[in-house]
Short mmCIF file of C-alpha atoms in Angstrom, two decimals:
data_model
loop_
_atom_site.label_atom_id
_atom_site.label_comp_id
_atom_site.label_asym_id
_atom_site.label_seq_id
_atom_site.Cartn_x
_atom_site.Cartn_y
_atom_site.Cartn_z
CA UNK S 168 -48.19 34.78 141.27
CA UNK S 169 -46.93 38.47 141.10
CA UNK S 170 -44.28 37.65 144.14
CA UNK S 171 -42.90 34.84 141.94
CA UNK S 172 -42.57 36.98 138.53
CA UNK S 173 -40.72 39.53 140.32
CA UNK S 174 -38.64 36.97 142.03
CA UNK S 175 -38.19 35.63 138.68
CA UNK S 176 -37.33 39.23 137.05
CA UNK S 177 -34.56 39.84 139.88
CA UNK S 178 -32.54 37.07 139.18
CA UNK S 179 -32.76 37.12 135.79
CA UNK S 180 -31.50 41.00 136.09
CA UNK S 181 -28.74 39.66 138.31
CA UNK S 182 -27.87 37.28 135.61
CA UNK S 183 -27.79 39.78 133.12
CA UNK S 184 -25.63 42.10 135.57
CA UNK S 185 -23.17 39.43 136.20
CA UNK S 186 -22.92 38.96 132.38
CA UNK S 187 -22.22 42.06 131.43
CA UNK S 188 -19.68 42.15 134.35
CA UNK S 189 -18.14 39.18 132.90
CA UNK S 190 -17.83 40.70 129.29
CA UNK S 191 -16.81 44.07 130.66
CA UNK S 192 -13.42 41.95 132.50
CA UNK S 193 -13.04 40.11 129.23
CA UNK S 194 -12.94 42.83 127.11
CA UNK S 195 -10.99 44.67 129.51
CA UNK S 196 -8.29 42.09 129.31
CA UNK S 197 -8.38 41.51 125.33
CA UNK S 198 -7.55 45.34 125.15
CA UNK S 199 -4.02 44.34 126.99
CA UNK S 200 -3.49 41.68 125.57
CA UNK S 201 -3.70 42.78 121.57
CA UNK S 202 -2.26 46.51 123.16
CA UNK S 203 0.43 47.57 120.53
CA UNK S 204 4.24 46.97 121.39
CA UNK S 205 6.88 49.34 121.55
CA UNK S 206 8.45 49.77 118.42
CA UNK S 207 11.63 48.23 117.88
CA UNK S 208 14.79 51.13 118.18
CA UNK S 209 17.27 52.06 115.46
CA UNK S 210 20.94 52.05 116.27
CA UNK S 211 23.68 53.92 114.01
CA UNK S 212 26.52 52.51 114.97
CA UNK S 213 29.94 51.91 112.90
CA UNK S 214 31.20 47.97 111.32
CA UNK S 215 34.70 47.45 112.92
CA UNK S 216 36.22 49.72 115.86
CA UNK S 217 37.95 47.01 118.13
CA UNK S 218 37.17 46.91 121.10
CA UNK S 219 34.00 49.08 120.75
CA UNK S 220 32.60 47.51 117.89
CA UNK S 221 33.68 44.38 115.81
CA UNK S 222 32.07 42.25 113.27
CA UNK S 223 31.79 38.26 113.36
CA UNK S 224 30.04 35.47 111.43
CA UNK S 225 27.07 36.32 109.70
CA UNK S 226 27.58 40.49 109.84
CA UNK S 227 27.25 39.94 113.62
CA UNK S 228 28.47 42.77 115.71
CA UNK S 229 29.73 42.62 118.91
CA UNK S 230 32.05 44.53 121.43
CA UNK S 231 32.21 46.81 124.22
CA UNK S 232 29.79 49.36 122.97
CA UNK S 233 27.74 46.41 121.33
CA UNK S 234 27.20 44.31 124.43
CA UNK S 235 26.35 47.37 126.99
CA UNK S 236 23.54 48.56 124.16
CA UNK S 237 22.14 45.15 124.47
CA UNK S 238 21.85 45.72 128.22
CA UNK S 239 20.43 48.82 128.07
CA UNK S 240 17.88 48.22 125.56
CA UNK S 241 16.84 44.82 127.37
CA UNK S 242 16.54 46.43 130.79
CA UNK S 243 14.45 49.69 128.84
CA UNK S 244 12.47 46.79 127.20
CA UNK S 245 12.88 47.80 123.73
CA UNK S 246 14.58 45.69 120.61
CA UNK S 247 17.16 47.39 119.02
CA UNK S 248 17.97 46.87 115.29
CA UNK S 249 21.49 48.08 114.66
CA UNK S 250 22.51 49.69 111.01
CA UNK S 251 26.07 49.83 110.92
CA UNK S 252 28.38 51.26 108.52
CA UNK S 253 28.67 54.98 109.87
CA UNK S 254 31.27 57.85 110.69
CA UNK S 255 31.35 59.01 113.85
CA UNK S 256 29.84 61.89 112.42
CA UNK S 257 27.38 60.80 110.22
CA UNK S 258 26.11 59.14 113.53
CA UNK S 259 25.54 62.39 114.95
CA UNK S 260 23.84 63.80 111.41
CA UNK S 261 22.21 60.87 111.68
CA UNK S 262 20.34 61.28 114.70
CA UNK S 263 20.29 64.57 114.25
CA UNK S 264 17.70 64.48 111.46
CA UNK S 265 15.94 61.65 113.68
CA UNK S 266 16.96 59.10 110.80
CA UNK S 267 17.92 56.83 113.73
CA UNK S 268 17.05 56.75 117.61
CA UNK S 269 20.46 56.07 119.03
CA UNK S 270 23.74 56.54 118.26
CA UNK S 271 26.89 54.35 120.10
CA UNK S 272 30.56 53.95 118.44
CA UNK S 273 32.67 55.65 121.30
CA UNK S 274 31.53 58.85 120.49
CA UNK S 275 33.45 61.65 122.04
CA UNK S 276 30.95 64.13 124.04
CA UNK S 277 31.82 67.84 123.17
CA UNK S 278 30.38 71.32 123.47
CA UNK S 279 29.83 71.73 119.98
CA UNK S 280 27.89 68.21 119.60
CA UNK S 281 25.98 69.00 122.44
CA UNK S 282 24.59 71.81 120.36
CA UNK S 283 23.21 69.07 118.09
CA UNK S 284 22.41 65.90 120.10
CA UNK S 285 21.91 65.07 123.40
CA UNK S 286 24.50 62.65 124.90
CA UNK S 287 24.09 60.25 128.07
CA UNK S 288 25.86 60.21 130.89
CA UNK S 289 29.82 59.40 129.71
CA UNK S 290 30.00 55.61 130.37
CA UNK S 291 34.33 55.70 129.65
CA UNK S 292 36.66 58.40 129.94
CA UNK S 293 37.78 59.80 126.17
CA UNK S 294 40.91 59.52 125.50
CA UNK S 295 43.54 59.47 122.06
CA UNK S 296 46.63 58.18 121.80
CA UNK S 297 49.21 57.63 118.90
CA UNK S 298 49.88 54.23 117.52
CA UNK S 299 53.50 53.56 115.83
CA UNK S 300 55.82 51.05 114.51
CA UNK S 301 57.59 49.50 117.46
CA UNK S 302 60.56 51.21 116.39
CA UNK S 303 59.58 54.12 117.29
CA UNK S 304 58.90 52.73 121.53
CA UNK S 305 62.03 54.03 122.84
CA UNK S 306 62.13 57.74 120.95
CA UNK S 307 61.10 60.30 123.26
CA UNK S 308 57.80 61.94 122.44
CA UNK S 309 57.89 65.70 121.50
CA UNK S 310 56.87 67.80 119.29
CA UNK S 311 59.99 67.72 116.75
CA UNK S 312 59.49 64.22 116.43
CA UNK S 313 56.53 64.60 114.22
CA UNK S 314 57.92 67.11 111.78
CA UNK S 315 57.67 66.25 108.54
CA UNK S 316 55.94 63.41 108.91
CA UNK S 317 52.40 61.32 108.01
CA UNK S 318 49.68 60.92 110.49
CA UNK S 319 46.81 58.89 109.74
CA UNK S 320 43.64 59.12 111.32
CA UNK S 321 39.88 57.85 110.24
CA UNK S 322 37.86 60.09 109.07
CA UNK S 323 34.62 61.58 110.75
CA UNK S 324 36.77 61.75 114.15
CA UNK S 325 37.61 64.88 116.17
CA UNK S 326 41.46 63.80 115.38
CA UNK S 327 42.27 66.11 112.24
CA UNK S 328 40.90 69.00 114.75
CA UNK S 329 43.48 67.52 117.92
CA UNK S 330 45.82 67.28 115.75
CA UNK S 331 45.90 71.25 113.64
CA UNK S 332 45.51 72.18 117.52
CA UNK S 333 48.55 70.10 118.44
CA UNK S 334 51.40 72.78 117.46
CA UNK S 335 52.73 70.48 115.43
CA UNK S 336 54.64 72.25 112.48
CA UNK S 337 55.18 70.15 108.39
CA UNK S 338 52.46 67.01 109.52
CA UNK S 339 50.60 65.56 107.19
CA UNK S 340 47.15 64.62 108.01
CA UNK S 341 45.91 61.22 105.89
CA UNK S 342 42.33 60.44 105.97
CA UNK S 343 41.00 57.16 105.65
CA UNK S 344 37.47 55.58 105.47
CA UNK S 345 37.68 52.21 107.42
CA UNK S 346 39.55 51.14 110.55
CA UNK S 347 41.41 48.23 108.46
CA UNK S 348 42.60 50.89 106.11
CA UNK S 349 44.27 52.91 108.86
CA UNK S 350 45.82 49.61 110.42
CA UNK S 351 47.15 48.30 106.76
CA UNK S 352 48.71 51.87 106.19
CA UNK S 353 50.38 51.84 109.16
CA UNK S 354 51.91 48.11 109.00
CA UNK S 355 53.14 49.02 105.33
CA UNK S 356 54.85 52.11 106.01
CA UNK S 357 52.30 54.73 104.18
CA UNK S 358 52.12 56.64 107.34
CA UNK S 359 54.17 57.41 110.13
CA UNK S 360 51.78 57.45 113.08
CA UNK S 361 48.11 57.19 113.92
CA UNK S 362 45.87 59.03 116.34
CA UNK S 363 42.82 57.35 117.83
CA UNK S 364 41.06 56.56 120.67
CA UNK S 365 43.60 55.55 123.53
CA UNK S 366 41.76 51.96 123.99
CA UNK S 367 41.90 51.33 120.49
CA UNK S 368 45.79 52.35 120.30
CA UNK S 369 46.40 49.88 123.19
CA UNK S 370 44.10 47.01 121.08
CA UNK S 371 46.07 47.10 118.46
CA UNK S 372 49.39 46.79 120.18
CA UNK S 373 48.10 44.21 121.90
CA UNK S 374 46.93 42.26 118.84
CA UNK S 375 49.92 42.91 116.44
CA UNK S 376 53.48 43.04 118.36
CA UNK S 377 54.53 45.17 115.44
CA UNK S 378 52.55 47.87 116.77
CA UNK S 379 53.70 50.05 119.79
CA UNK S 380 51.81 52.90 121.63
CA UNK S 381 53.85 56.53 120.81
CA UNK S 382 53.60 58.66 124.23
CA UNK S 383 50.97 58.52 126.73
CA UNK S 384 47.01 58.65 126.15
CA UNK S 385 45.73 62.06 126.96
CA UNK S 386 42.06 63.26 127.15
CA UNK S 387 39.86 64.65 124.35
CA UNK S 388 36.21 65.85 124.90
CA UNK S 389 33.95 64.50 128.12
CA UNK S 390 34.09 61.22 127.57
CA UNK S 391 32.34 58.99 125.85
CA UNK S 392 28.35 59.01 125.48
CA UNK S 393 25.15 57.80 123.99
CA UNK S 394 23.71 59.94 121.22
CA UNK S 395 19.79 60.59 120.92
CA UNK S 396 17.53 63.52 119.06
CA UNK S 397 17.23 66.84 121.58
CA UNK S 398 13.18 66.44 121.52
CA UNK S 399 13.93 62.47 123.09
CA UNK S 400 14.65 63.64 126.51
CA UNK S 401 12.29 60.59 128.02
CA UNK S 402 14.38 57.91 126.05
CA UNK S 403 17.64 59.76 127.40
CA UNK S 404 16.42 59.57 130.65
CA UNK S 405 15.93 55.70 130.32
CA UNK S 406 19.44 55.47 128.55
CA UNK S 407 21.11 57.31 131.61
CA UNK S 408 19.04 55.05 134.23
CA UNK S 409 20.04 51.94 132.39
CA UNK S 410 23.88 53.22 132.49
CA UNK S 411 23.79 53.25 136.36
CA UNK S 412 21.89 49.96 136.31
CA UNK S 413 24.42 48.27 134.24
CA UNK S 414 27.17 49.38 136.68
CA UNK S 415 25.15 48.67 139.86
CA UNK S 416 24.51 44.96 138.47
CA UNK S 417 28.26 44.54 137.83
CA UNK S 418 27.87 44.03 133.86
CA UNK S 419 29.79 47.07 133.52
CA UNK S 420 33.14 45.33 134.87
CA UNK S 421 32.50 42.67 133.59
CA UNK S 422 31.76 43.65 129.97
CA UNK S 423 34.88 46.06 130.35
CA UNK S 424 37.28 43.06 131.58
CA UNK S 425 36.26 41.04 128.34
CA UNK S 426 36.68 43.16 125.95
CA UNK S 427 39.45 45.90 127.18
CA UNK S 428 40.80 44.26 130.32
CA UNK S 429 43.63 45.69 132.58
CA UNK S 430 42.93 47.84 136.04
CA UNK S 431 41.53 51.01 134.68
CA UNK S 432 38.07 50.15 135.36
CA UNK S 433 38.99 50.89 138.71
CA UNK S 434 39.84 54.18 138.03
CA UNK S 435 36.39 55.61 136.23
CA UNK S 436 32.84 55.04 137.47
CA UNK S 437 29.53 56.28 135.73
CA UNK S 438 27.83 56.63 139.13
CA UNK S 439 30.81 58.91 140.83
CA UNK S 440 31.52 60.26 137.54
CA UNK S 441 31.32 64.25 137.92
CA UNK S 442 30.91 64.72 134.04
CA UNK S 443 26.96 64.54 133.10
CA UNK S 444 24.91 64.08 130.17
CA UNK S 445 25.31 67.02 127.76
CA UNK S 446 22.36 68.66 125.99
CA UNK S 447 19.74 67.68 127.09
#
């Protein structure tokens, strides 16, 4: 009789054992599966800056810088929510006073930002270039030329600094707010000339014959980089890793060939780049 009540206890203890077992797994597993997700991350970013950034249908953005942030934020597994409707540096403010987590609108990388934000690894070569009338295509480019005469740039750029440190001598700097602006000012004669990113110079000449690059592009700054907050440094180091990725995979090529096109992607690669990511 006593053999078969301790028979009987042992199994029910290994019952009980294999129950709590059981529950121990399950709970084990409920804890992953209701385990918060990463939050989603802000972008400051600008509204129109062909072919960086451009709007479409329904406030849609899309462009070079657009299209590589998707990558990056899909292969660091994180949403991104984008607020547009920035400076370039208001971006830097921006994420400066952690209002945002990222920053992207071909932001030039310099020493003086660096003091404020960290920047990536430069993903393109930075580079500014003067836009004209075509008329102006087969006047040689010097100095002279610009005397007396309007250049418009947009503001929140490093141009108005390029520009006073240019030599130029009787130029008049015009500042405008929006990209459009710039491009309607210079189609109606307000203004002589505008500075801006090389790329963009070469966009617009491309999309209005009217429109003629004024001497060659020449380099500003260390390129262009990703902006985050100094105290982010893990989130930079995902950034920069995603950067290589994206060239590695080929999306870098082939995100540059639909929105800038021409051979110069040959010539600059984020992997042998010997620039680097500044302040972090």
């Amino acid at each position: 009789m006593m053999q078969t009540i301790i028979s009987y206890y042992l199994r029910s203890l290994s019952i009980k054992r294999r129950w709590i077992q059981l529950l121990f797994i399950f709970s084990f597993s409920l804890s992953f599966s209701y385990a918060e997700p990463l939050r989603s991350l802000t972008v400051a970013t600008e509204i129109f800056n062909p072919p960086f950034i451009m709007q479409g249908a329904n406030n849609q953005l899309f462009g070079f810088d657009i299209e590589m942030m998707e990558d990056i934020c899909k292969t660091i597994h994180r949403h991104c929510q984008y607020h547009s409707g920035f400076f370039e540096n208001t971006i830097i403010s921006t994420i400066e006073q952690h209002e945002a987590d990222i920053g992207i609108a071909s932001i030039t990388i310099t020493l003086d930002r660096s003091q404020r934000v960290s920047f990536s690894i430069p993903y393109l070569p930075s580079e500014a270039q003067y836009l004209a009338l075509k008329k102006w295509a087969t006047v040689p480019f010097s100095k002279d030329v610009f005397n007396g005469k309007k250049i418009g740039i947009q503001v929140g750029t490093l141009f108005e600094k390029v520009i006073n440190d240019s030599g130029f001598s009787n130029v008049e700097i015009v500042n405008y707010r929006s990209t459009p602006k710039l491009i309607e000012a210079l189609s109606n004669g307000d203004i002589d000339f505008i500075l801006q990113d090389a790329l963009s110079a070469q966009y617009w000449a491309t999309q209005m014959p009217v429109f003629a690059p004024f001497g060659k592009a020449f380099s500003i700054g260390y390129g262009f980089g990703i902006v985050v907050n100094k105290t982010d440094n893990e989130l930079l180091q995902q950034i920069n890793n995603a950067l290589l990725e994206f060239e590695k995979n080929g999306g870098f090529k082939k995100t540059y060939n639909r929105y800038i096109g021409g051979s110069n992607v040959e010539n600059f690669s984020i992997i042998t780049s010997d620039l680097f990511a500044y302040g972090a």
